[in-house]
Amino acid sequence: MQDILPFGARGAVVVTGDDDQAYLEDYLGQAKKLGRLPVTYFLHPLTRHVAESLARHEKGCLIEWELHPDALDTPGEYATRLAEQCEWFHKLTGRRPRFLRNHGFLNDGYWGHARPWLDQGIVGSSNLPGVNGNVLNGSLLPARLSLNGVLTSHWSQLTAFGDGVFFIYDWDATVAIGAILAAAQQIIDSGVPGVLVFNVHPANHEKAAPMLDAVHRLVEDLGFAAMTFGSMIDWFAERDACRDSSTSDDMISPFVQTRIDSSDQSVSVRKSRLAVAADFARRAFRTVASLGSRVGGGH
């Protein structure tokens, strides 16, 4: 039987970031906090990036560029705007986008944007906007979209955590790290693999630093794998097609040191940190669960 997740990991993390016209200095600042973690950036049509800056930023990093379509001013013309922005993306990157997340949580009823996505060859979307760890759709694994009675080729994946928690709920580092470790511990305790997607805008890299710190802990201490959004969808698409899934260069195996500002650690040290992190997660769970019941869901 094939593993559910790469490397046989019990959980996985995916870091994404909405471009939102961030300054390139913010991208560089976030790169330092990401270390060796893979990241998928969704580029806004008015991004400050050009082809040369994309190439420079990719050096030494595991980066995937995808599309952050913006039709907030003309939501009724979403299909047209998406087609135009897919062409823009092609000119910028040399290829068509495969994945997207809409700008501003734009939606159109119940999967109203699915047809334009399929028309443009969009393979997957990260358009289910969780923010505080609530599993809004009941699953932490990607799923194929059914449309008009047909199982399509499009995959959807929930975003579990977003940097909005630092602005909407005024979470501090302790609450954020505790909530993330608790969510990871729930996956481990359940025995059901799950993928936690974290959306961290480059412009918010300072405020949201605790979130990325927690992601490092999940890989280094709790044994989660890390990958880009695209490699995650590709992994499940291969399995769905009854083909052998294989790991790729933009995946990080469990218990690998992902921070670049500290030396590699031995397995025994990592296991010790694992025990500490797991204990902290269990103790934090009751507090975080209580907090979640008070604040509820949100964007």
Short mmCIF file of C-alpha atoms in Angstrom, two decimals:
data_model
loop_
_atom_site.label_atom_id
_atom_site.label_comp_id
_atom_site.label_asym_id
_atom_site.label_seq_id
_atom_site.Cartn_x
_atom_site.Cartn_y
_atom_site.Cartn_z
CA MET A 1 0.00 0.00 0.00
CA GLN A 2 1.36 3.40 -0.99
CA ASP A 3 1.92 6.10 1.61
CA ILE A 4 -0.75 8.79 1.86
CA LEU A 5 1.89 11.52 2.14
CA PRO A 6 5.44 11.80 0.78
CA PHE A 7 8.15 10.06 2.82
CA GLY A 8 5.43 8.25 4.76
CA ALA A 9 5.00 11.41 6.86
CA ARG A 10 2.07 11.60 9.25
CA GLY A 11 1.47 15.21 8.30
CA ALA A 12 2.65 17.83 5.84
CA VAL A 13 2.92 21.60 5.60
CA VAL A 14 2.53 23.92 2.63
CA VAL A 15 3.46 27.60 2.90
CA THR A 16 1.82 30.02 0.48
CA GLY A 17 1.96 33.78 0.15
CA ASP A 18 -0.32 36.27 -1.59
CA ASP A 19 1.79 38.80 -3.47
CA ASP A 20 -0.59 41.76 -2.98
CA GLN A 21 1.99 44.08 -4.55
CA ALA A 22 4.45 43.55 -1.71
CA TYR A 23 7.77 45.36 -1.85
CA LEU A 24 10.62 43.16 -3.02
CA GLU A 25 12.38 43.88 0.26
CA ASP A 26 9.52 42.09 2.01
CA TYR A 27 10.10 39.05 -0.18
CA LEU A 28 13.75 39.06 0.86
CA GLY A 29 12.79 39.43 4.51
CA GLN A 30 10.40 36.53 4.29
CA ALA A 31 13.00 34.41 2.49
CA LYS A 32 15.24 34.64 5.55
CA LYS A 33 12.40 33.46 7.78
CA LEU A 34 11.48 30.63 5.42
CA GLY A 35 14.99 29.23 5.34
CA ARG A 36 14.83 25.93 3.45
CA LEU A 37 11.03 25.70 3.53
CA PRO A 38 9.36 25.52 0.10
CA VAL A 39 6.86 28.26 -0.70
CA THR A 40 4.22 28.94 -3.33
CA TYR A 41 3.64 32.61 -4.14
CA PHE A 42 0.43 33.73 -5.84
CA LEU A 43 1.37 36.72 -8.00
CA HIS A 44 -1.02 39.68 -8.25
CA PRO A 45 -1.36 41.25 -11.73
CA LEU A 46 0.12 44.47 -10.31
CA THR A 47 3.05 42.74 -8.64
CA ARG A 48 6.29 44.65 -8.28
CA HIS A 49 8.13 41.61 -9.60
CA VAL A 50 9.51 41.43 -13.13
CA ALA A 51 11.05 38.41 -14.82
CA GLU A 52 14.54 39.33 -13.62
CA SER A 53 13.52 39.72 -9.99
CA LEU A 54 11.67 36.39 -10.08
CA ALA A 55 14.82 34.70 -11.31
CA ARG A 56 16.97 36.39 -8.66
CA HIS A 57 14.58 35.45 -5.88
CA GLU A 58 14.51 31.81 -6.94
CA LYS A 59 18.25 31.33 -6.44
CA GLY A 60 18.88 29.01 -3.53
CA CYS A 61 15.16 28.83 -2.69
CA LEU A 62 12.36 26.33 -3.31
CA ILE A 63 9.82 28.70 -4.87
CA GLU A 64 6.77 28.13 -7.02
CA TRP A 65 5.10 31.09 -8.74
CA GLU A 66 1.36 30.92 -9.39
CA LEU A 67 -1.53 33.34 -9.97
CA HIS A 68 -3.49 35.62 -7.60
CA PRO A 69 -6.30 36.78 -9.92
CA ASP A 70 -7.99 40.08 -9.08
CA ALA A 71 -11.54 40.78 -10.24
CA LEU A 72 -12.80 42.63 -7.17
CA ASP A 73 -13.76 45.70 -9.23
CA THR A 74 -15.58 43.65 -11.88
CA PRO A 75 -16.73 40.40 -10.23
CA GLY A 76 -19.31 39.82 -12.95
CA GLU A 77 -16.49 39.69 -15.51
CA TYR A 78 -14.38 37.20 -13.60
CA ALA A 79 -13.96 34.80 -16.54
CA THR A 80 -12.66 37.59 -18.78
CA ARG A 81 -10.33 39.00 -16.12
CA LEU A 82 -8.97 35.52 -15.38
CA ALA A 83 -8.24 34.86 -19.05
CA GLU A 84 -6.44 38.20 -19.35
CA GLN A 85 -4.41 37.62 -16.21
CA CYS A 86 -3.46 34.10 -17.26
CA GLU A 87 -2.01 35.63 -20.43
CA TRP A 88 -0.20 38.26 -18.36
CA PHE A 89 1.23 35.51 -16.14
CA HIS A 90 2.40 33.59 -19.21
CA LYS A 91 4.28 36.62 -20.51
CA LEU A 92 5.89 37.20 -17.11
CA THR A 93 6.94 33.64 -16.29
CA GLY A 94 7.04 31.86 -19.65
CA ARG A 95 4.31 29.38 -18.71
CA ARG A 96 0.62 29.35 -17.92
CA PRO A 97 -0.51 29.20 -14.28
CA ARG A 98 -1.57 25.86 -12.86
CA PHE A 99 -2.81 26.98 -9.44
CA LEU A 100 -4.46 30.05 -7.96
CA ARG A 101 -6.02 31.78 -5.00
CA ASN A 102 -8.40 34.66 -5.68
CA HIS A 103 -7.48 38.11 -4.42
CA GLY A 104 -9.64 39.38 -1.57
CA PHE A 105 -11.39 36.03 -0.94
CA LEU A 106 -13.49 36.67 -4.06
CA ASN A 107 -16.05 33.93 -4.56
CA ASP A 108 -19.13 33.30 -6.68
CA GLY A 109 -21.70 31.32 -4.77
CA TYR A 110 -21.19 27.58 -4.74
CA TRP A 111 -18.13 26.96 -6.95
CA GLY A 112 -19.24 29.56 -9.47
CA HIS A 113 -15.63 30.17 -10.51
CA ALA A 114 -14.96 26.51 -11.25
CA ARG A 115 -15.91 26.72 -14.93
CA PRO A 116 -13.50 29.61 -15.70
CA TRP A 117 -10.77 27.74 -13.83
CA LEU A 118 -11.31 24.64 -15.92
CA ASP A 119 -11.45 26.71 -19.12
CA GLN A 120 -8.03 28.17 -18.30
CA GLY A 121 -6.48 24.83 -17.35
CA ILE A 122 -6.18 25.65 -13.65
CA VAL A 123 -5.30 22.36 -11.97
CA GLY A 124 -5.84 23.36 -8.35
CA SER A 125 -7.02 26.16 -6.09
CA SER A 126 -6.33 27.34 -2.56
CA ASN A 127 -9.55 29.31 -2.40
CA LEU A 128 -11.08 27.87 0.78
CA PRO A 129 -9.90 30.59 3.18
CA GLY A 130 -9.40 29.19 6.65
CA VAL A 131 -7.50 31.40 9.04
CA ASN A 132 -7.41 30.09 12.63
CA GLY A 133 -7.13 26.34 12.15
CA ASN A 134 -10.84 25.61 11.88
CA VAL A 135 -11.32 22.83 9.33
CA LEU A 136 -14.08 24.58 7.41
CA ASN A 137 -14.69 21.81 4.89
CA GLY A 138 -14.06 18.88 7.22
CA SER A 139 -10.84 17.72 5.56
CA LEU A 140 -7.13 18.53 5.61
CA LEU A 141 -6.50 16.61 2.38
CA PRO A 142 -7.07 17.88 -1.18
CA ALA A 143 -10.07 16.68 -3.15
CA ARG A 144 -11.16 16.73 -6.77
CA LEU A 145 -14.09 18.96 -7.64
CA SER A 146 -17.30 17.46 -9.01
CA LEU A 147 -19.17 19.75 -11.40
CA ASN A 148 -22.46 19.00 -13.16
CA GLY A 149 -22.24 15.37 -12.19
CA VAL A 150 -18.70 14.94 -13.53
CA LEU A 151 -15.54 14.50 -11.47
CA THR A 152 -13.25 17.18 -12.88
CA SER A 153 -9.46 17.40 -13.00
CA HIS A 154 -9.48 20.37 -10.61
CA TRP A 155 -8.25 19.93 -7.04
CA SER A 156 -9.17 22.07 -4.03
CA GLN A 157 -7.28 22.39 -0.76
CA LEU A 158 -8.21 24.20 2.44
CA THR A 159 -5.96 26.90 3.86
CA ALA A 160 -5.80 26.00 7.56
CA PHE A 161 -4.01 29.05 8.97
CA GLY A 162 -3.54 32.58 7.70
CA ASP A 163 -1.60 35.55 9.00
CA GLY A 164 -4.95 37.28 9.52
CA VAL A 165 -4.99 35.78 13.02
CA PHE A 166 -2.46 38.44 14.06
CA PHE A 167 -4.78 41.22 12.86
CA ILE A 168 -8.34 39.85 13.20
CA TYR A 169 -7.91 37.98 16.49
CA ASP A 170 -4.84 39.82 17.76
CA TRP A 171 -3.02 36.55 18.45
CA ASP A 172 0.42 36.83 19.94
CA ALA A 173 3.31 34.44 19.33
CA THR A 174 2.38 32.12 22.20
CA VAL A 175 -1.22 31.67 21.06
CA ALA A 176 -0.25 31.25 17.40
CA ILE A 177 2.46 28.67 18.03
CA GLY A 178 0.26 26.83 20.51
CA ALA A 179 -2.65 26.67 18.07
CA ILE A 180 -0.48 25.37 15.25
CA LEU A 181 1.26 22.76 17.39
CA ALA A 182 -2.11 21.67 18.74
CA ALA A 183 -3.51 21.26 15.23
CA ALA A 184 -0.49 19.20 14.25
CA GLN A 185 -0.78 17.07 17.36
CA GLN A 186 -4.43 16.38 16.54
CA ILE A 187 -3.34 15.03 13.15
CA ILE A 188 -0.74 12.81 14.80
CA ASP A 189 -3.11 11.56 17.49
CA SER A 190 -5.89 10.84 14.98
CA GLY A 191 -3.68 8.65 12.81
CA VAL A 192 -5.22 10.34 9.76
CA PRO A 193 -2.62 12.21 7.65
CA GLY A 194 -3.36 15.85 6.94
CA VAL A 195 -1.86 18.82 5.09
CA LEU A 196 -1.74 22.14 6.91
CA VAL A 197 -1.58 25.08 4.50
CA PHE A 198 -0.31 28.39 5.89
CA ASN A 199 -0.87 31.63 3.99
CA VAL A 200 1.67 34.26 4.99
CA HIS A 201 1.83 37.47 2.95
CA PRO A 202 5.37 38.74 2.27
CA ALA A 203 4.25 42.18 3.47
CA ASN A 204 3.35 40.68 6.85
CA HIS A 205 6.53 38.67 7.35
CA GLU A 206 7.54 40.52 10.52
CA LYS A 207 4.15 40.36 12.23
CA ALA A 208 3.62 36.74 11.16
CA ALA A 209 7.11 35.49 12.06
CA PRO A 210 5.74 33.21 14.85
CA MET A 211 3.64 31.35 12.30
CA LEU A 212 6.68 30.44 10.23
CA ASP A 213 8.57 29.56 13.40
CA ALA A 214 5.82 27.05 14.19
CA VAL A 215 6.01 25.61 10.67
CA HIS A 216 9.73 25.00 11.15
CA ARG A 217 8.91 23.14 14.37
CA LEU A 218 6.38 20.92 12.61
CA VAL A 219 9.04 19.75 10.16
CA GLU A 220 12.05 19.64 12.45
CA ASP A 221 10.41 18.37 15.65
CA LEU A 222 7.10 16.70 14.78
CA GLY A 223 8.19 14.98 11.60
CA PHE A 224 5.96 16.70 9.05
CA ALA A 225 7.00 16.85 5.40
CA ALA A 226 7.07 20.20 3.57
CA MET A 227 6.28 20.90 -0.07
CA THR A 228 5.01 23.49 -2.51
CA PHE A 229 1.31 23.68 -3.24
CA GLY A 230 1.92 22.29 -6.72
CA SER A 231 3.99 19.33 -5.63
CA MET A 232 1.31 18.48 -3.07
CA ILE A 233 -1.46 18.48 -5.69
CA ASP A 234 0.71 16.58 -8.17
CA TRP A 235 1.42 13.92 -5.54
CA PHE A 236 -2.28 13.27 -4.98
CA ALA A 237 -3.12 13.49 -8.69
CA GLU A 238 -0.59 10.74 -9.42
CA ARG A 239 -2.07 8.56 -6.70
CA ASP A 240 -5.58 9.25 -7.96
CA ALA A 241 -4.53 8.11 -11.43
CA CYS A 242 -3.19 4.85 -9.92
CA ARG A 243 0.36 5.82 -10.79
CA ASP A 244 3.26 5.60 -8.37
CA SER A 245 3.75 8.95 -6.69
CA SER A 246 7.36 10.00 -6.29
CA THR A 247 8.96 12.69 -4.19
CA SER A 248 10.27 15.77 -5.98
CA ASP A 249 13.02 18.31 -5.47
CA ASP A 250 10.59 20.83 -4.00
CA MET A 251 9.72 18.57 -1.08
CA ILE A 252 11.45 18.43 2.30
CA SER A 253 11.50 15.19 4.27
CA PRO A 254 10.51 14.95 7.96
CA PHE A 255 12.96 15.92 10.72
CA VAL A 256 15.20 17.89 8.35
CA GLN A 257 16.67 21.15 9.61
CA THR A 258 14.83 23.88 7.71
CA ARG A 259 16.21 26.99 9.38
CA ILE A 260 19.34 28.41 7.82
CA ASP A 261 20.42 30.44 10.84
CA SER A 262 21.28 27.46 13.02
CA SER A 263 23.46 24.39 12.66
CA ASP A 264 22.08 20.96 11.83
CA GLN A 265 21.12 18.88 14.82
CA SER A 266 21.46 15.20 15.55
CA VAL A 267 18.52 12.81 15.54
CA SER A 268 18.68 12.49 19.33
CA VAL A 269 18.45 16.25 19.79
CA ARG A 270 15.53 16.45 17.35
CA LYS A 271 13.74 13.67 19.20
CA SER A 272 14.22 15.56 22.45
CA ARG A 273 12.74 18.67 20.87
CA LEU A 274 9.91 16.54 19.51
CA ALA A 275 8.97 15.43 23.02
CA VAL A 276 9.01 19.01 24.28
CA ALA A 277 6.93 20.25 21.34
CA ALA A 278 4.39 17.46 21.68
CA ASP A 279 3.99 18.15 25.40
CA PHE A 280 3.54 21.86 24.72
CA ALA A 281 0.94 21.13 22.03
CA ARG A 282 -1.08 18.91 24.34
CA ARG A 283 -1.04 21.50 27.12
CA ALA A 284 -1.96 24.28 24.70
CA PHE A 285 -4.81 22.41 23.06
CA ARG A 286 -7.42 23.08 25.75
CA THR A 287 -6.65 26.79 25.81
CA VAL A 288 -6.66 27.09 22.02
CA ALA A 289 -9.86 25.09 21.66
CA SER A 290 -11.53 27.35 24.20
CA LEU A 291 -10.30 30.42 22.35
CA GLY A 292 -11.55 29.04 19.04
CA SER A 293 -15.01 28.43 20.45
CA ARG A 294 -15.18 32.05 21.55
CA VAL A 295 -13.96 33.71 18.37
CA GLY A 296 -15.38 31.25 15.84
CA GLY A 297 -14.31 31.15 12.20
CA GLY A 298 -13.19 34.06 10.09
CA HIS A 299 -11.27 35.28 7.08
#
